[in-house]
Tab-separated table of N, CA and C in Angstrom:
chain	number	residue	atom	x	y	z
A	1	MET	N	-25.558	32.090	40.829
A	1	MET	CA	-24.292	32.587	40.393
A	1	MET	C	-24.539	34.307	40.316
A	2	THR	N	-23.491	34.860	40.953
A	2	THR	CA	-23.663	36.399	40.899
A	2	THR	C	-23.285	36.958	39.668
A	3	SER	N	-23.656	38.261	39.406
A	3	SER	CA	-23.302	38.832	38.078
A	3	SER	C	-21.942	38.996	37.745
A	4	ARG	N	-21.118	39.186	39.047
A	4	ARG	CA	-19.555	39.267	38.946
A	4	ARG	C	-19.183	37.956	38.355
A	5	ALA	N	-19.484	36.842	38.901
A	5	ALA	CA	-19.061	35.603	38.479
A	5	ALA	C	-19.386	35.260	37.104
A	6	GLY	N	-20.643	35.665	36.625
A	6	GLY	CA	-21.047	35.450	35.362
A	6	GLY	C	-20.300	36.295	34.381
A	7	LEU	N	-19.835	37.625	34.760
A	7	LEU	CA	-18.990	38.313	34.013
A	7	LEU	C	-17.593	37.649	33.783
A	8	ARG	N	-17.149	37.196	34.830
A	8	ARG	CA	-15.657	36.582	34.804
A	8	ARG	C	-15.898	35.230	33.868
A	9	PHE	N	-16.908	34.504	33.854
A	9	PHE	CA	-17.029	33.299	33.098
A	9	PHE	C	-17.130	33.751	31.546
A	10	ALA	N	-17.956	34.848	31.264
A	10	ALA	CA	-17.989	35.341	29.861
A	10	ALA	C	-16.750	35.936	29.411
A	11	GLN	N	-15.939	36.569	30.206
A	11	GLN	CA	-14.753	37.003	29.647
A	11	GLN	C	-13.687	35.849	29.397
A	12	PHE	N	-13.668	34.730	30.350
A	12	PHE	CA	-12.881	33.751	30.255
A	12	PHE	C	-13.213	32.886	28.886
A	13	THR	N	-14.438	32.799	28.713
A	13	THR	CA	-14.749	31.823	27.520
A	13	THR	C	-14.542	32.638	26.161
A	14	ARG	N	-14.788	33.953	26.223
A	14	ARG	CA	-14.309	34.771	25.143
A	14	ARG	C	-12.820	34.695	24.785
A	15	ALA	N	-12.063	34.807	25.833
A	15	ALA	CA	-10.601	34.774	25.587
A	15	ALA	C	-10.176	33.186	25.141
A	16	ALA	N	-10.806	32.324	25.821
A	16	ALA	CA	-10.404	30.893	25.335
A	16	ALA	C	-10.818	30.599	23.895
A	17	ARG	N	-12.038	31.243	23.496
A	17	ARG	CA	-12.331	30.873	22.086
A	17	ARG	C	-11.489	31.652	21.118
A	18	ALA	N	-11.006	32.833	21.492
A	18	ALA	CA	-10.117	33.619	20.649
A	18	ALA	C	-8.790	32.969	20.338
A	19	SER	N	-8.314	32.158	21.369
A	19	SER	CA	-6.970	31.420	21.335
A	19	SER	C	-6.984	30.257	20.402
A	20	PHE	N	-8.328	29.785	20.216
A	20	PHE	CA	-8.473	28.662	19.226
A	20	PHE	C	-8.554	29.041	17.847
A	21	ARG	N	-8.822	30.342	17.701
A	21	ARG	CA	-9.181	30.892	16.292
A	21	ARG	C	-7.900	31.261	15.603
A	22	GLN	N	-7.130	30.323	15.199
A	22	GLN	CA	-5.869	30.743	14.503
A	22	GLN	C	-6.108	30.446	12.951
A	23	PRO	N	-5.692	31.200	12.163
A	23	PRO	CA	-5.838	31.000	10.661
A	23	PRO	C	-5.147	29.624	10.249
A	24	ILE	N	-5.991	28.925	9.333
A	24	ILE	CA	-5.350	27.738	8.650
A	24	ILE	C	-4.425	28.009	7.794
A	25	GLY	N	-3.395	27.238	7.717
A	25	GLY	CA	-2.242	27.627	6.652
A	25	GLY	C	-1.060	28.422	7.324
A	26	ARG	N	-1.221	28.791	8.555
A	26	ARG	CA	0.025	29.701	9.185
A	26	ARG	C	0.846	28.788	10.012
A	27	ARG	N	0.788	27.583	9.838
A	27	ARG	CA	1.409	26.508	10.620
A	27	ARG	C	2.927	26.741	10.516
A	28	PHE	N	3.368	27.039	9.276
A	28	PHE	CA	4.879	27.030	9.081
A	28	PHE	C	5.390	28.438	8.996
A	29	GLN	N	4.575	29.384	9.399
A	29	GLN	CA	5.070	30.750	9.454
A	29	GLN	C	5.443	31.115	10.811
A	30	THR	N	6.438	32.142	10.807
A	30	THR	CA	6.988	32.699	12.114
A	30	THR	C	6.256	33.983	12.328
A	31	THR	N	6.365	34.425	13.438
A	31	THR	CA	5.723	35.807	13.685
A	31	THR	C	6.364	36.902	13.023
A	32	ASP	N	7.542	36.850	12.642
A	32	ASP	CA	8.216	37.746	11.887
A	32	ASP	C	8.369	37.378	10.436
A	33	ALA	N	7.666	37.755	9.555
A	33	ALA	CA	7.588	37.198	8.213
A	33	ALA	C	8.797	37.615	7.456
A	34	ALA	N	9.604	38.732	7.800
A	34	ALA	CA	10.801	39.130	7.113
A	34	ALA	C	12.044	38.143	7.570
A	35	ALA	N	11.929	37.637	8.757
A	35	ALA	CA	12.982	36.755	9.237
A	35	ALA	C	13.000	35.338	8.558
A	36	ALA	N	11.909	34.774	8.360
A	36	ALA	CA	11.934	33.602	7.632
A	36	ALA	C	11.377	33.566	6.182
A	37	PRO	N	12.300	33.228	5.257
A	37	PRO	CA	11.866	33.218	3.874
A	37	PRO	C	10.773	32.110	3.505
A	38	GLU	N	9.877	32.384	2.633
A	38	GLU	CA	8.896	31.430	2.242
A	38	GLU	C	9.505	30.241	1.648
A	39	GLN	N	9.164	28.952	2.206
A	39	GLN	CA	9.637	27.644	1.734
A	39	GLN	C	8.643	27.072	0.717
A	40	THR	N	9.189	26.345	-0.200
A	40	THR	CA	8.410	25.627	-1.277
A	40	THR	C	7.866	24.473	-0.493
A	41	THR	N	7.038	23.743	-1.102
A	41	THR	CA	6.492	22.403	-0.482
A	41	THR	C	7.663	21.400	-0.389
A	42	PHE	N	8.391	21.317	-1.553
A	42	PHE	CA	9.575	20.390	-1.619
A	42	PHE	C	10.573	20.776	-0.396
A	43	GLN	N	10.930	21.977	-0.141
A	43	GLN	CA	11.666	22.401	0.886
A	43	GLN	C	11.260	22.078	2.183
A	44	ARG	N	9.802	22.249	2.525
A	44	ARG	CA	9.356	21.907	3.823
A	44	ARG	C	9.345	20.288	3.888
A	45	LEU	N	9.224	19.517	2.776
A	45	LEU	CA	9.287	18.050	2.941
A	45	LEU	C	10.695	17.573	3.293
A	46	TRP	N	11.586	18.276	2.456
A	46	TRP	CA	13.067	17.948	2.753
A	46	TRP	C	13.590	18.275	4.165
A	47	ASN	N	13.012	19.429	4.642
A	47	ASN	CA	13.670	19.777	6.066
A	47	ASN	C	12.802	19.415	7.213
A	48	SER	N	11.660	18.635	6.818
A	48	SER	CA	10.627	18.217	7.918
A	48	SER	C	11.492	16.980	8.689
A	49	PRO	N	11.130	16.955	10.045
A	49	PRO	CA	11.556	15.827	10.946
A	49	PRO	C	11.249	14.441	10.524
A	50	ILE	N	10.234	14.319	9.655
A	50	ILE	CA	9.845	13.074	9.135
A	50	ILE	C	9.878	13.126	7.647
A	51	GLY	N	10.754	13.872	7.041
A	51	GLY	CA	10.914	14.112	5.614
A	51	GLY	C	11.637	13.044	4.912
A	52	ILE	N	11.891	13.345	3.599
A	52	ILE	CA	12.537	12.285	2.639
A	52	ILE	C	13.787	11.801	3.183
A	53	LYS	N	14.649	12.632	3.815
A	53	LYS	CA	16.031	12.222	4.117
A	53	LYS	C	16.068	11.466	5.569
A	54	THR	N	15.000	11.082	5.994
A	54	THR	CA	14.911	10.402	7.293
A	54	THR	C	14.410	8.958	7.263
A	55	VAL	N	14.621	8.049	8.189
A	55	VAL	CA	14.077	6.806	8.175
A	55	VAL	C	12.526	6.835	8.469
A	56	HIS	N	11.987	7.978	9.036
A	56	HIS	CA	10.575	8.070	9.329
A	56	HIS	C	9.724	8.066	7.965
A	57	PHE	N	10.546	8.537	6.860
A	57	PHE	CA	9.927	8.463	5.609
A	57	PHE	C	10.071	7.111	4.862
A	58	TRP	N	11.237	6.682	4.762
A	58	TRP	CA	11.797	5.437	4.130
A	58	TRP	C	11.190	4.139	4.611
A	59	ALA	N	10.985	4.049	6.057
A	59	ALA	CA	10.471	2.642	6.602
A	59	ALA	C	9.316	2.511	6.238
A	60	PRO	N	8.245	3.334	6.188
A	60	PRO	CA	6.834	2.906	5.591
A	60	PRO	C	7.000	2.664	4.061
A	61	VAL	N	7.888	3.263	3.366
A	61	VAL	CA	7.800	3.131	1.970
A	61	VAL	C	8.325	1.739	1.796
A	62	MET	N	9.293	1.120	2.411
A	62	MET	CA	9.877	-0.164	2.208
A	62	MET	C	8.862	-1.170	2.904
A	63	LYS	N	8.189	-0.994	3.824
A	63	LYS	CA	7.149	-1.777	4.475
A	63	LYS	C	6.122	-2.126	3.706
A	64	TRP	N	5.705	-1.218	2.713
A	64	TRP	CA	4.620	-1.515	1.815
A	64	TRP	C	4.866	-2.693	1.174
A	65	THR	N	6.108	-3.170	0.782
A	65	THR	CA	6.342	-4.441	0.064
A	65	THR	C	5.877	-5.600	0.905
A	66	VAL	N	5.983	-5.555	2.132
A	66	VAL	CA	5.487	-6.682	3.093
A	66	VAL	C	4.018	-6.765	3.015
A	67	VAL	N	3.357	-5.543	3.094
A	67	VAL	CA	1.974	-5.482	2.973
A	67	VAL	C	1.493	-6.078	1.662
A	68	LEU	N	2.071	-5.627	0.563
A	68	LEU	CA	1.659	-6.177	-0.856
A	68	LEU	C	1.971	-7.541	-0.887
A	69	ALA	N	2.973	-8.072	-0.306
A	69	ALA	CA	3.328	-9.509	-0.437
A	69	ALA	C	2.220	-10.411	0.392
A	70	GLY	N	1.860	-9.966	1.523
A	70	GLY	CA	0.881	-10.369	2.278
A	70	GLY	C	-0.575	-10.501	1.495
A	71	ALA	N	-0.797	-9.254	0.897
A	71	ALA	CA	-2.082	-9.081	0.158
A	71	ALA	C	-2.088	-10.041	-1.260
A	72	SER	N	-0.857	-10.334	-1.691
A	72	SER	CA	-0.933	-11.044	-2.890
A	72	SER	C	-1.226	-12.432	-2.503
A	73	ASP	N	-1.103	-12.914	-1.225
A	73	ASP	CA	-1.432	-14.279	-0.841
A	73	ASP	C	-3.040	-14.500	-0.805
A	74	PHE	N	-3.805	-13.389	-0.956
A	74	PHE	CA	-5.068	-13.472	-1.002
A	74	PHE	C	-5.724	-14.295	-2.356
A	75	THR	N	-4.863	-14.484	-3.341
A	75	THR	CA	-5.159	-15.233	-4.492
A	75	THR	C	-4.731	-16.651	-4.324
A	76	ARG	N	-3.935	-17.078	-3.217
A	76	ARG	CA	-3.456	-18.380	-2.946
A	76	ARG	C	-4.623	-19.217	-2.272
A	77	PRO	N	-4.737	-20.475	-2.517
A	77	PRO	CA	-5.656	-21.162	-1.761
A	77	PRO	C	-5.371	-21.349	-0.247
A	78	ALA	N	-6.332	-21.313	0.668
A	78	ALA	CA	-6.016	-21.243	2.052
A	78	ALA	C	-5.288	-22.469	2.530
A	79	GLU	N	-5.363	-23.569	1.894
A	79	GLU	CA	-4.566	-24.724	2.412
A	79	GLU	C	-3.105	-24.576	2.210
A	80	ASN	N	-2.661	-23.583	1.320
A	80	ASN	CA	-1.260	-23.404	1.172
A	80	ASN	C	-0.623	-22.290	1.965
A	81	LEU	N	-1.427	-21.712	2.835
A	81	LEU	CA	-1.066	-20.615	3.613
A	81	LEU	C	-0.505	-21.092	4.991
A	82	SER	N	0.466	-20.317	5.516
A	82	SER	CA	1.013	-20.637	6.929
A	82	SER	C	0.283	-19.769	7.964
A	83	VAL	N	-0.152	-20.582	9.027
A	83	VAL	CA	-0.826	-19.956	10.139
A	83	VAL	C	0.043	-19.044	10.909
A	84	THR	N	1.418	-19.668	11.241
A	84	THR	CA	2.256	-18.796	11.951
A	84	THR	C	2.910	-17.675	11.353
A	85	GLN	N	2.966	-17.609	9.984
A	85	GLN	CA	3.366	-16.346	9.288
A	85	GLN	C	2.195	-15.417	9.258
A	86	SER	N	1.023	-15.718	9.193
A	86	SER	CA	-0.048	-14.974	9.077
A	86	SER	C	-0.292	-14.429	10.587
A	87	ILE	N	-0.196	-15.215	11.640
A	87	ILE	CA	-0.188	-14.687	13.021
A	87	ILE	C	1.016	-13.539	13.151
A	88	ALA	N	2.135	-14.009	12.602
A	88	ALA	CA	3.184	-13.068	12.839
A	88	ALA	C	3.028	-11.603	12.122
A	89	LEU	N	2.324	-11.794	10.954
A	89	LEU	CA	1.857	-10.535	10.323
A	89	LEU	C	1.042	-9.705	11.202
A	90	THR	N	0.018	-10.248	11.844
A	90	THR	CA	-0.851	-9.754	12.611
A	90	THR	C	-0.280	-9.059	13.852
A	91	CYS	N	0.447	-9.859	14.503
A	91	CYS	CA	1.181	-9.411	15.700
A	91	CYS	C	2.106	-8.088	15.335
A	92	THR	N	2.841	-8.404	14.333
A	92	THR	CA	3.870	-7.345	13.934
A	92	THR	C	2.924	-5.927	13.598
A	93	GLY	N	1.876	-6.102	12.888
A	93	GLY	CA	1.068	-5.046	12.682
A	93	GLY	C	0.578	-4.201	13.919
A	94	ALA	N	0.080	-5.093	14.844
A	94	ALA	CA	-0.588	-4.507	16.031
A	94	ALA	C	0.417	-3.939	16.895
A	95	ILE	N	1.633	-4.425	17.138
A	95	ILE	CA	2.767	-3.918	18.099
A	95	ILE	C	3.397	-2.684	17.379
A	96	TRP	N	3.675	-2.696	16.143
A	96	TRP	CA	4.407	-1.607	15.599
A	96	TRP	C	3.448	-0.337	15.379
A	97	THR	N	2.054	-0.542	15.095
A	97	THR	CA	1.175	0.521	14.987
A	97	THR	C	1.229	1.241	16.323
A	98	ARG	N	1.154	0.484	17.441
A	98	ARG	CA	1.180	1.308	18.705
A	98	ARG	C	2.559	2.039	18.898
A	99	TRP	N	3.505	1.465	18.482
A	99	TRP	CA	4.890	2.022	18.625
A	99	TRP	C	4.978	3.273	17.890
A	100	CYS	N	4.284	3.354	16.704
A	100	CYS	CA	4.408	4.576	15.804
A	100	CYS	C	3.736	5.690	16.512
A	101	PHE	N	2.801	5.654	17.444
A	101	PHE	CA	2.344	6.646	18.157
A	101	PHE	C	2.945	7.056	19.396
A	102	VAL	N	3.961	6.243	19.841
A	102	VAL	CA	4.728	6.563	20.982
A	102	VAL	C	6.039	7.330	20.708
A	103	ILE	N	6.587	7.108	19.550
A	103	ILE	CA	7.874	7.790	19.253
A	103	ILE	C	7.621	9.091	18.732
A	104	LYS	N	8.662	9.897	18.981
A	104	LYS	CA	8.679	11.272	18.601
A	104	LYS	C	9.639	11.540	17.406
A	105	PRO	N	9.221	12.134	16.322
A	105	PRO	CA	7.825	12.490	16.027
A	105	PRO	C	7.089	11.457	15.652
A	106	LYS	N	5.716	11.539	15.896
A	106	LYS	CA	4.707	10.455	15.616
A	106	LYS	C	4.624	10.301	14.135
A	107	ASN	N	4.780	8.987	13.719
A	107	ASN	CA	4.901	8.605	12.259
A	107	ASN	C	3.621	7.990	11.840
A	108	ILE	N	2.608	8.901	11.276
A	108	ILE	CA	1.452	8.436	10.834
A	108	ILE	C	1.561	7.450	9.616
A	109	LEU	N	2.480	7.858	8.704
A	109	LEU	CA	2.729	6.920	7.589
A	109	LEU	C	3.014	5.655	7.932
A	110	LEU	N	3.995	5.392	8.891
A	110	LEU	CA	4.433	3.942	9.359
A	110	LEU	C	3.260	3.269	10.064
A	111	ALA	N	2.345	4.151	10.797
A	111	ALA	CA	1.236	3.655	11.638
A	111	ALA	C	0.207	2.977	10.610
A	112	THR	N	0.137	3.777	9.403
A	112	THR	CA	-0.907	3.255	8.553
A	112	THR	C	-0.456	2.078	7.896
A	113	VAL	N	0.815	1.906	7.449
A	113	VAL	CA	1.306	0.609	7.065
A	113	VAL	C	1.102	-0.481	7.781
A	114	ASN	N	1.563	-0.523	9.136
A	114	ASN	CA	1.374	-1.329	10.068
A	114	ASN	C	-0.036	-1.774	10.393
A	115	ALA	N	-0.834	-0.848	10.344
A	115	ALA	CA	-2.447	-1.153	10.708
A	115	ALA	C	-2.875	-1.986	9.503
A	116	LEU	N	-2.424	-1.684	8.197
A	116	LEU	CA	-2.975	-2.495	7.126
A	116	LEU	C	-2.153	-3.812	7.086
A	117	LEU	N	-0.974	-3.889	7.666
A	117	LEU	CA	-0.247	-5.174	7.686
A	117	LEU	C	-0.945	-6.095	8.719
A	118	GLY	N	-1.321	-5.469	9.837
A	118	GLY	CA	-2.280	-6.338	10.771
A	118	GLY	C	-3.648	-6.837	10.268
A	119	CYS	N	-4.241	-5.879	9.464
A	119	CYS	CA	-5.416	-6.346	8.704
A	119	CYS	C	-5.197	-7.376	7.728
A	120	VAL	N	-4.171	-7.356	6.968
A	120	VAL	CA	-3.868	-8.485	6.011
A	120	VAL	C	-3.661	-9.708	6.853
A	121	GLY	N	-2.929	-9.719	8.020
A	121	GLY	CA	-2.684	-10.984	8.708
A	121	GLY	C	-4.070	-11.400	9.383
A	122	VAL	N	-4.890	-10.608	9.794
A	122	VAL	CA	-6.171	-11.044	10.493
A	122	VAL	C	-6.949	-11.613	9.312
A	123	ILE	N	-6.983	-11.057	8.140
A	123	ILE	CA	-7.819	-11.709	7.088
A	123	ILE	C	-7.128	-13.043	6.606
A	124	GLN	N	-5.958	-13.244	6.478
A	124	GLN	CA	-5.372	-14.552	6.254
A	124	GLN	C	-5.562	-15.635	7.355
A	125	VAL	N	-5.460	-15.139	8.588
A	125	VAL	CA	-5.675	-16.132	9.761
A	125	VAL	C	-7.088	-16.600	9.555
A	126	SER	N	-8.008	-15.711	9.400
A	126	SER	CA	-9.407	-16.200	9.470
A	126	SER	C	-9.712	-16.925	8.198
A	127	ARG	N	-9.017	-16.716	7.036
A	127	ARG	CA	-9.284	-17.551	5.866
A	127	ARG	C	-8.731	-19.030	6.232
A	128	ILE	N	-7.622	-18.998	6.868
A	128	ILE	CA	-6.956	-20.369	7.309
A	128	ILE	C	-7.961	-21.266	8.057
A	129	LEU	N	-8.284	-20.459	9.225
A	129	LEU	CA	-9.236	-21.175	10.229
A	129	LEU	C	-10.488	-21.631	9.631
A	130	MET	N	-11.181	-20.745	8.799
A	130	MET	CA	-12.401	-21.038	8.169
A	130	MET	C	-12.191	-22.260	7.308
A	131	HIS	N	-11.097	-22.313	6.491
A	131	HIS	CA	-10.773	-23.412	5.592
A	131	HIS	C	-10.710	-24.771	6.409
A	132	GLN	N	-9.862	-24.709	7.473
A	132	GLN	CA	-9.570	-25.892	8.194
A	132	GLN	C	-10.887	-26.293	9.003
A	133	ARG	N	-11.745	-25.299	9.330
A	133	ARG	CA	-13.038	-25.752	10.035
A	133	ARG	C	-13.923	-26.441	9.060
A	134	ASN	N	-13.885	-25.875	7.845
A	134	ASN	CA	-14.869	-26.599	6.798
A	134	ASN	C	-14.372	-28.036	6.485
A	135	VAL	N	-12.940	-28.214	6.481
A	135	VAL	CA	-12.542	-29.388	6.191
A	135	VAL	C	-12.596	-30.460	7.014
A	136	THR	N	-12.494	-30.018	8.414
A	136	THR	CA	-12.463	-31.125	9.561
A	136	THR	C	-13.927	-30.991	10.271
A	137	ASN	N	-14.717	-30.132	10.024
A	137	ASN	CA	-15.990	-30.018	10.568
A	137	ASN	C	-15.914	-29.838	12.042
A	138	SER	N	-14.928	-29.081	12.600
A	138	SER	CA	-14.646	-28.772	13.995
A	138	SER	C	-14.887	-27.144	14.136
A	139	THR	N	-14.540	-26.813	15.420
A	139	THR	CA	-14.789	-25.432	15.766
A	139	THR	C	-13.392	-24.682	15.653
A	140	VAL	N	-13.537	-23.462	15.585
A	140	VAL	CA	-12.304	-22.539	15.403
A	140	VAL	C	-11.239	-22.820	16.475
A	141	PRO	N	-11.601	-22.913	17.737
A	141	PRO	CA	-10.675	-23.160	18.910
A	141	PRO	C	-9.999	-24.477	18.680
A	142	GLN	N	-10.645	-25.496	18.254
A	142	GLN	CA	-10.210	-26.744	18.031
A	142	GLN	C	-8.998	-26.797	16.815
A	143	VAL	N	-9.517	-25.859	15.855
A	143	VAL	CA	-8.611	-26.029	14.812
A	143	VAL	C	-7.261	-25.282	15.102
A	144	ALA	N	-7.373	-24.073	15.942
A	144	ALA	CA	-6.357	-23.252	16.418
A	144	ALA	C	-5.407	-24.270	17.252
A	145	GLU	N	-6.047	-25.034	18.025
A	145	GLU	CA	-5.287	-25.962	19.041
A	145	GLU	C	-4.494	-26.858	18.222
A	146	GLU	N	-5.043	-27.611	17.223
A	146	GLU	CA	-4.492	-28.618	16.344
A	146	GLU	C	-3.169	-27.836	15.582
A	147	ASP	N	-3.329	-26.711	15.139
A	147	ASP	CA	-2.265	-25.912	14.534
A	147	ASP	C	-1.124	-25.905	15.448
A	148	ALA	N	-1.438	-25.442	16.568
A	148	ALA	CA	-0.463	-25.125	17.689
A	148	ALA	C	0.224	-26.429	17.914
A	149	LYS	N	-0.254	-27.561	17.921
A	149	LYS	CA	0.321	-28.685	18.367
A	149	LYS	C	1.134	-29.232	17.183
A	150	GLY	N	0.782	-29.010	16.009
A	150	GLY	CA	1.536	-29.247	14.768
A	150	GLY	C	2.860	-28.433	14.854
A	151	GLU	N	2.680	-27.033	15.053
A	151	GLU	CA	3.881	-26.289	15.077
A	151	GLU	C	4.781	-26.629	16.037
A	152	ALA	N	4.203	-27.166	17.418
A	152	ALA	CA	5.062	-27.573	18.355
A	152	ALA	C	5.873	-28.938	17.952
A	153	ASN	N	5.264	-29.740	17.171
A	153	ASN	CA	5.951	-30.955	16.721
A	153	ASN	C	7.106	-30.738	15.758
A	154	ILE	N	6.783	-29.696	14.900
A	154	ILE	CA	7.768	-29.247	13.917
A	154	ILE	C	9.008	-28.665	14.680
A	155	ALA	N	8.764	-27.779	15.713
A	155	ALA	CA	9.937	-27.197	16.551
A	155	ALA	C	10.650	-28.316	17.336
A	156	LYS	N	9.960	-29.307	17.780
A	156	LYS	CA	10.689	-30.390	18.536
A	156	LYS	C	11.514	-31.216	17.533
A	157	GLY	N	11.102	-31.495	16.387
A	157	GLY	CA	11.812	-32.177	15.277
A	157	GLY	C	13.078	-31.310	14.953
A	158	ILE	N	12.982	-30.069	14.831
A	158	ILE	CA	14.156	-29.274	14.511
A	158	ILE	C	15.170	-29.280	15.638
A	159	ALA	N	14.641	-29.176	16.944
A	159	ALA	CA	15.581	-29.171	18.015
A	159	ALA	C	16.198	-30.631	18.182
A	160	LYS	N	15.595	-31.644	17.875
A	160	LYS	CA	16.239	-32.917	18.057
A	160	LYS	C	17.311	-33.261	16.860
A	161	ASN	N	16.969	-32.674	15.758
A	161	ASN	CA	17.875	-32.920	14.635
A	161	ASN	C	18.003	-31.802	13.713
A	162	PRO	N	18.808	-30.679	14.126
A	162	PRO	CA	18.972	-29.650	13.240
A	162	PRO	C	19.569	-29.787	11.976
A	163	GLU	N	20.590	-30.732	11.768
A	163	GLU	CA	21.212	-31.008	10.546
A	163	GLU	C	20.291	-31.445	9.509
A	164	GLY	N	19.317	-32.555	10.010
A	164	GLY	CA	18.382	-33.108	9.130
A	164	GLY	C	17.426	-32.086	8.730
A	165	ALA	N	17.071	-31.161	9.578
A	165	ALA	CA	16.078	-30.094	9.181
A	165	ALA	C	16.592	-29.151	8.126
A	166	VAL	N	17.880	-29.021	8.283
A	166	VAL	CA	18.582	-28.111	7.101
A	166	VAL	C	18.575	-28.781	5.895
A	167	LYS	N	18.925	-30.182	5.819
A	167	LYS	CA	18.976	-30.942	4.685
A	167	LYS	C	17.544	-30.860	4.075
A	168	LYS	N	16.492	-31.129	4.911
A	168	LYS	CA	15.090	-31.326	4.583
A	168	LYS	C	14.775	-29.993	3.905
A	169	ALA	N	15.195	-28.932	4.381
A	169	ALA	CA	14.780	-27.529	3.781
A	169	ALA	C	15.676	-27.257	2.622
A	170	GLY	N	16.582	-28.000	2.339
A	170	GLY	CA	17.340	-27.715	1.151
A	170	GLY	C	18.228	-26.502	1.225
A	171	LEU	N	18.713	-26.244	2.486
A	171	LEU	CA	19.590	-25.041	2.532
A	171	LEU	C	21.136	-25.436	2.700
A	172	ASN	N	21.362	-26.716	2.418
A	172	ASN	CA	22.815	-27.137	2.409
A	172	ASN	C	23.465	-26.835	1.225
């Protein structure tokens, strides 16, 4: 490498490092301090694109109830838990966590709630499968296959006689 190329490299790296050295805390300031009055924390939260007056704030707040309801099932015996409901929690958590990073603005609060919802679902599914494996002395794939067959039979029964299913559920 010639000295001239080395000089260019040194100048480039010095300029690149200088562009990354911005002071912390100046994120909400403009270049003209007189043009923008200083906002309080509440005003920044209120006027933010993911602030209190948007769905990006209230969706995670309301979704915490679903996470707490799933977590409250940790105290229930495993034989009383629903496999399909727990799988639905897991899939919902995984799908919507990914979606939270795709939308604009990125919603980290909602992604956190959905990730925890997926974790709750995984824990519940594993509890159910471990319980059923201990009861029947079979492997986890066998237990999962038996559960799928049971759910398929329930769906067939509902499809054959919907009125009877409604009466049986007590929704009449």
